[in-house]
Tab-separated table of C-alpha atoms in Angstrom:
chain	number	residue	atom	x	y	z
A	893	UNK	CA	-0.157	-0.278	0.037
A	894	UNK	CA	1.458	3.540	-1.217
A	895	UNK	CA	1.950	6.051	1.361
A	896	UNK	CA	-0.119	9.370	0.935
A	897	UNK	CA	1.722	12.416	-0.665
A	898	UNK	CA	0.581	14.538	2.041
A	899	UNK	CA	1.317	12.479	4.822
A	900	UNK	CA	4.957	11.858	3.408
A	901	UNK	CA	5.071	15.716	2.827
A	902	UNK	CA	4.139	16.366	6.841
A	903	UNK	CA	6.870	14.146	7.869
A	904	UNK	CA	9.603	15.435	5.608
A	905	UNK	CA	8.300	19.411	7.008
A	906	UNK	CA	8.472	17.828	10.586
A	907	UNK	CA	11.659	16.521	10.132
A	908	UNK	CA	13.139	20.068	8.607
A	909	UNK	CA	11.520	22.252	11.364
A	910	UNK	CA	12.789	20.126	14.411
A	911	UNK	CA	16.413	19.789	12.459
A	912	UNK	CA	16.313	23.983	11.869
A	913	UNK	CA	14.767	24.150	15.942
A	914	UNK	CA	17.824	21.883	17.107
A	915	UNK	CA	20.464	23.449	15.056
A	916	UNK	CA	19.219	27.275	15.428
A	917	UNK	CA	21.440	27.642	18.539
A	918	UNK	CA	24.606	26.692	16.887
A	919	UNK	CA	23.245	29.301	13.734
A	920	UNK	CA	23.245	31.918	16.304
A	921	UNK	CA	26.661	31.217	17.809
A	922	UNK	CA	28.077	31.482	14.423
A	923	UNK	CA	26.058	34.506	13.708
A	924	UNK	CA	27.202	36.691	16.697
A	925	UNK	CA	30.922	35.375	16.586
A	926	UNK	CA	30.634	37.671	13.311
A	927	UNK	CA	29.111	40.411	14.368
A	928	UNK	CA	30.508	43.735	15.204
A	929	UNK	CA	30.787	45.201	18.821
A	930	UNK	CA	28.634	48.278	17.913
A	931	UNK	CA	26.017	45.821	16.443
A	932	UNK	CA	25.674	43.441	19.388
A	933	UNK	CA	23.068	45.300	21.236
A	934	UNK	CA	20.748	45.755	18.562
A	935	UNK	CA	17.315	45.221	19.108
A	936	UNK	CA	15.839	43.626	17.220
A	937	UNK	CA	19.310	41.897	16.293
A	938	UNK	CA	20.393	41.053	12.961
A	939	UNK	CA	19.399	37.460	11.627
A	940	UNK	CA	22.557	37.503	9.444
A	941	UNK	CA	26.196	39.350	9.895
A	942	UNK	CA	25.365	41.920	7.135
A	943	UNK	CA	28.323	43.761	8.504
A	944	UNK	CA	30.261	40.783	9.606
A	945	UNK	CA	33.716	40.888	11.123
A	946	UNK	CA	36.649	38.545	11.719
A	947	UNK	CA	37.766	40.237	14.885
A	948	UNK	CA	36.648	37.801	17.192
A	949	UNK	CA	38.392	35.348	15.259
A	950	UNK	CA	41.786	36.891	15.021
A	951	UNK	CA	41.518	37.046	18.954
A	952	UNK	CA	40.924	33.430	19.546
A	953	UNK	CA	43.808	32.654	17.095
A	954	UNK	CA	45.843	35.214	19.186
A	955	UNK	CA	44.884	33.709	22.430
A	956	UNK	CA	43.296	30.113	22.108
A	957	UNK	CA	45.797	28.111	20.253
A	958	UNK	CA	47.512	26.713	23.059
A	959	UNK	CA	44.496	25.364	24.580
A	960	UNK	CA	43.161	23.643	21.413
A	961	UNK	CA	46.728	22.243	20.828
A	962	UNK	CA	46.802	21.054	24.430
A	963	UNK	CA	43.033	19.386	23.601
A	964	UNK	CA	44.244	17.984	20.417
A	965	UNK	CA	47.077	16.331	22.286
A	966	UNK	CA	44.821	14.917	25.153
A	967	UNK	CA	42.336	13.688	22.988
A	968	UNK	CA	44.405	11.696	20.766
A	969	UNK	CA	46.364	10.388	23.912
A	970	UNK	CA	42.913	9.112	25.269
A	971	UNK	CA	42.343	7.500	22.107
A	972	UNK	CA	45.284	5.373	21.884
A	973	UNK	CA	45.208	4.345	26.021
A	974	UNK	CA	41.459	3.864	25.401
A	975	UNK	CA	41.944	1.430	22.262
A	976	UNK	CA	44.941	-0.162	23.640
A	977	UNK	CA	43.136	-1.074	26.654
A	978	UNK	CA	39.389	-1.773	25.896
A	979	UNK	CA	40.321	-3.958	22.290
A	980	UNK	CA	42.398	-6.509	24.119
A	981	UNK	CA	39.706	-6.635	27.246
A	982	UNK	CA	36.606	-6.740	24.360
A	983	UNK	CA	38.381	-9.567	22.410
A	984	UNK	CA	39.063	-11.440	25.829
A	985	UNK	CA	35.612	-11.392	27.050
A	986	UNK	CA	34.270	-12.378	23.342
A	987	UNK	CA	36.328	-14.929	22.763
A	988	UNK	CA	38.419	-16.451	25.319
A	989	UNK	CA	35.646	-16.208	27.834
A	990	UNK	CA	37.409	-16.185	30.933
A	991	UNK	CA	36.067	-17.369	34.370
A	992	UNK	CA	34.312	-14.237	35.653
A	993	UNK	CA	33.322	-12.179	32.335
A	994	UNK	CA	30.201	-11.910	32.533
A	995	UNK	CA	30.282	-10.329	36.456
A	996	UNK	CA	33.309	-8.209	34.634
A	997	UNK	CA	30.922	-6.895	32.015
A	998	UNK	CA	28.324	-5.810	34.299
A	999	UNK	CA	30.586	-4.329	36.229
A	1000	UNK	CA	31.648	-2.193	33.065
A	1001	UNK	CA	28.211	-1.218	33.021
A	1002	UNK	CA	28.184	-0.018	36.688
A	1003	UNK	CA	31.226	1.772	35.713
A	1004	UNK	CA	29.304	4.292	33.680
A	1005	UNK	CA	26.944	5.320	36.270
A	1006	UNK	CA	29.847	6.502	38.621
A	1007	UNK	CA	29.005	10.335	38.280
A	1008	UNK	CA	32.115	11.961	37.175
A	1009	UNK	CA	32.584	14.693	39.846
A	1010	UNK	CA	33.346	11.757	42.529
A	1011	UNK	CA	35.810	10.009	39.828
A	1012	UNK	CA	37.473	13.687	39.905
A	1013	UNK	CA	37.868	13.711	43.442
A	1014	UNK	CA	39.433	10.114	43.796
A	1015	UNK	CA	41.722	11.128	41.098
A	1016	UNK	CA	42.681	14.039	42.652
A	1017	UNK	CA	43.465	12.442	45.802
A	1018	UNK	CA	45.968	9.795	44.078
A	1019	UNK	CA	47.516	12.558	41.929
A	1020	UNK	CA	48.110	14.655	44.972
A	1021	UNK	CA	50.124	11.842	45.530
A	1022	UNK	CA	51.883	11.216	42.529
A	1023	UNK	CA	52.652	14.085	41.819
A	1024	UNK	CA	50.198	14.234	38.788
A	1025	UNK	CA	48.069	17.227	39.472
A	1026	UNK	CA	48.013	19.757	36.480
A	1027	UNK	CA	49.681	17.459	34.069
A	1028	UNK	CA	48.381	16.175	30.746
A	1029	UNK	CA	49.311	12.441	31.102
A	1030	UNK	CA	46.913	12.417	34.144
A	1031	UNK	CA	44.405	13.916	32.736
A	1032	UNK	CA	44.864	11.509	29.848
A	1033	UNK	CA	44.354	8.606	32.362
A	1034	UNK	CA	41.258	10.498	33.893
A	1035	UNK	CA	39.246	10.920	30.485
A	1036	UNK	CA	40.203	7.179	29.426
A	1037	UNK	CA	38.189	5.675	32.491
A	1038	UNK	CA	35.064	7.555	31.033
A	1039	UNK	CA	35.855	5.652	27.494
A	1040	UNK	CA	37.002	2.251	28.488
A	1041	UNK	CA	33.901	0.740	30.009
A	1042	UNK	CA	32.509	1.664	27.103
A	1043	UNK	CA	34.756	0.793	24.459
A	1044	UNK	CA	34.928	-2.822	26.267
A	1045	UNK	CA	31.338	-3.245	25.792
A	1046	UNK	CA	31.400	-2.106	22.264
A	1047	UNK	CA	34.288	-4.253	21.096
A	1048	UNK	CA	32.761	-7.110	22.986
A	1049	UNK	CA	29.814	-7.029	21.103
A	1050	UNK	CA	31.347	-6.756	17.926
A	1051	UNK	CA	34.143	-9.134	18.259
A	1052	UNK	CA	31.297	-11.736	19.573
A	1053	UNK	CA	30.061	-11.733	15.530
A	1054	UNK	CA	33.593	-12.912	14.719
A	1055	UNK	CA	33.265	-16.447	13.215
A	1056	UNK	CA	34.927	-18.558	14.938
A	1057	UNK	CA	35.972	-20.505	12.294
A	1058	UNK	CA	38.391	-17.957	11.269
A	1059	UNK	CA	40.237	-18.120	14.928
A	1060	UNK	CA	40.062	-21.981	14.291
A	1061	UNK	CA	42.081	-21.113	10.792
A	1062	UNK	CA	44.469	-19.212	12.230
A	1063	UNK	CA	45.089	-21.285	15.524
A	1064	UNK	CA	45.973	-24.083	13.193
A	1065	UNK	CA	48.172	-22.458	11.440
A	1066	UNK	CA	50.217	-22.111	14.532
A	1067	UNK	CA	49.103	-18.611	15.927
A	1068	UNK	CA	48.598	-17.928	19.291
A	1069	UNK	CA	45.995	-15.687	21.235
A	1070	UNK	CA	48.067	-12.362	20.612
A	1071	UNK	CA	49.041	-13.189	17.041
A	1072	UNK	CA	45.365	-13.982	16.271
A	1073	UNK	CA	44.071	-10.800	18.109
A	1074	UNK	CA	46.812	-8.630	16.114
A	1075	UNK	CA	46.471	-9.991	12.670
A	1076	UNK	CA	42.680	-11.605	12.399
A	1077	UNK	CA	40.485	-9.811	15.060
A	1078	UNK	CA	41.714	-6.368	15.073
A	1079	UNK	CA	41.542	-5.661	11.637
A	1080	UNK	CA	38.284	-7.130	11.278
A	1081	UNK	CA	37.157	-4.553	14.183
A	1082	UNK	CA	38.122	-1.361	12.426
A	1083	UNK	CA	34.661	0.012	12.249
A	1084	UNK	CA	34.009	-0.804	16.292
A	1085	UNK	CA	38.082	0.978	16.332
A	1086	UNK	CA	36.620	3.728	14.485
A	1087	UNK	CA	33.294	4.355	16.646
A	1088	UNK	CA	35.622	3.802	19.872
A	1089	UNK	CA	38.024	6.370	18.907
A	1090	UNK	CA	35.580	9.095	18.095
A	1091	UNK	CA	33.727	8.933	21.301
A	1092	UNK	CA	36.951	8.446	23.187
A	1093	UNK	CA	37.985	11.873	21.300
A	1094	UNK	CA	34.612	13.620	21.777
A	1095	UNK	CA	34.685	12.633	25.608
A	1096	UNK	CA	37.812	13.821	26.406
A	1097	UNK	CA	37.617	17.054	24.090
A	1098	UNK	CA	34.422	18.254	25.814
A	1099	UNK	CA	35.576	17.341	29.245
A	1100	UNK	CA	35.456	20.065	31.779
A	1101	UNK	CA	34.797	18.124	35.351
A	1102	UNK	CA	38.381	16.523	35.163
A	1103	UNK	CA	40.214	19.289	33.757
A	1104	UNK	CA	38.531	21.636	35.939
A	1105	UNK	CA	39.764	19.355	38.985
A	1106	UNK	CA	42.894	18.245	37.917
A	1107	UNK	CA	45.133	20.503	35.758
A	1108	UNK	CA	43.115	23.830	35.972
A	1109	UNK	CA	45.999	26.796	36.960
A	1110	UNK	CA	48.651	24.443	35.180
A	1111	UNK	CA	50.659	25.749	32.535
A	1112	UNK	CA	48.700	22.996	29.863
A	1113	UNK	CA	45.077	23.375	30.120
A	1114	UNK	CA	42.459	21.883	27.513
A	1115	UNK	CA	40.047	24.012	25.200
A	1116	UNK	CA	37.236	23.615	27.898
A	1117	UNK	CA	39.121	25.537	30.410
A	1118	UNK	CA	40.449	27.917	27.919
A	1119	UNK	CA	36.567	28.944	27.177
A	1120	UNK	CA	35.714	29.224	30.968
A	1121	UNK	CA	38.879	31.667	31.624
A	1122	UNK	CA	37.943	33.661	28.302
A	1123	UNK	CA	34.410	34.223	29.439
A	1124	UNK	CA	35.420	35.339	32.797
A	1125	UNK	CA	38.068	37.478	31.741
A	1126	UNK	CA	35.799	39.351	28.319
A	1127	UNK	CA	32.283	39.091	29.302
A	1128	UNK	CA	31.596	41.833	27.240
A	1129	UNK	CA	33.445	40.479	23.698
A	1130	UNK	CA	30.759	38.165	22.646
A	1131	UNK	CA	32.121	37.995	18.810
A	1132	UNK	CA	35.078	36.640	20.299
A	1133	UNK	CA	33.846	34.352	23.026
A	1134	UNK	CA	31.234	33.168	20.341
A	1135	UNK	CA	34.368	32.797	18.035
A	1136	UNK	CA	36.202	30.647	20.564
A	1137	UNK	CA	33.331	28.097	20.750
A	1138	UNK	CA	32.912	27.861	16.756
A	1139	UNK	CA	36.671	27.152	16.543
A	1140	UNK	CA	36.637	24.649	19.774
A	1141	UNK	CA	33.537	22.838	17.957
A	1142	UNK	CA	35.607	22.562	14.170
A	1143	UNK	CA	37.766	19.573	15.150
A	1144	UNK	CA	35.137	17.385	16.526
A	1145	UNK	CA	32.359	18.151	13.907
A	1146	UNK	CA	35.165	17.454	10.796
A	1147	UNK	CA	35.635	14.166	12.794
A	1148	UNK	CA	32.382	13.308	13.104
A	1149	UNK	CA	31.608	13.693	9.486
A	1150	UNK	CA	34.681	11.914	7.926
A	1151	UNK	CA	33.723	8.666	10.381
A	1152	UNK	CA	29.912	8.824	10.249
A	1153	UNK	CA	29.690	5.570	7.804
A	1154	UNK	CA	32.233	3.707	10.152
A	1155	UNK	CA	30.256	4.651	13.164
A	1156	UNK	CA	26.867	3.424	11.560
A	1157	UNK	CA	28.782	0.116	10.776
A	1158	UNK	CA	30.490	-0.030	14.007
A	1159	UNK	CA	26.858	0.187	15.248
A	1160	UNK	CA	24.966	-2.139	13.612
A	1161	UNK	CA	27.302	-4.628	12.564
A	1162	UNK	CA	28.368	-7.520	14.696
A	1163	UNK	CA	29.101	-10.383	12.243
A	1164	UNK	CA	30.563	-10.977	9.076
A	1165	UNK	CA	29.577	-13.449	6.382
A	1166	UNK	CA	31.379	-16.635	5.952
């Protein structure tokens, strides 16, 4: 039975309307970032930056680049550490089936329910003793604790769908568990690796709780603290503040667009054809 054209039209229109409402704050952030200081308090405000300026972006490039560089280092470090820990753990739970594996998977679920501020306080006490406060490696380790439980569950679900015949064939050829994981399982789990890497990067990039607790006041602070300090020091320069928000959103947005097809496959695929 064919759907009514009017019904399809209304669904499309509703979807476009809801999308526009959700994306309007992003558009307004971009609009304000291009607005001149003298036009900032106009009533009604300009819906388009007819007399736009890039002064806010020049200010961002002068003052915020060190924060952006630090966030990139933290994000990439979190991705590497997360994949290095979670991929072998997912493989072990999915294929090696250790004793107590079900309980361990349940604990990973529970770990995601712990409030971040509680974990931050625990890390603060530990890092105070180890001398890791206000350090980039310390923040990478802390951010990884947000991503690893989720990543292990993703890897476990994905690797459970890899045919056992392939692993048996590798074993027959003389490959041990480590060689099988590195040469067979990990290449076949590319979509899961990309999915986990993206979420780990986004979590570390947007983290404020761990950053504000563990590295605030240090020599290397991420962009979330850069924006926080900038708002406090320049609460009248809204074009520069919004330009900072736009620039800080670009890396995550670009990575999300480039990796979206791998993410869809990593979430929906759990097996391969024989």
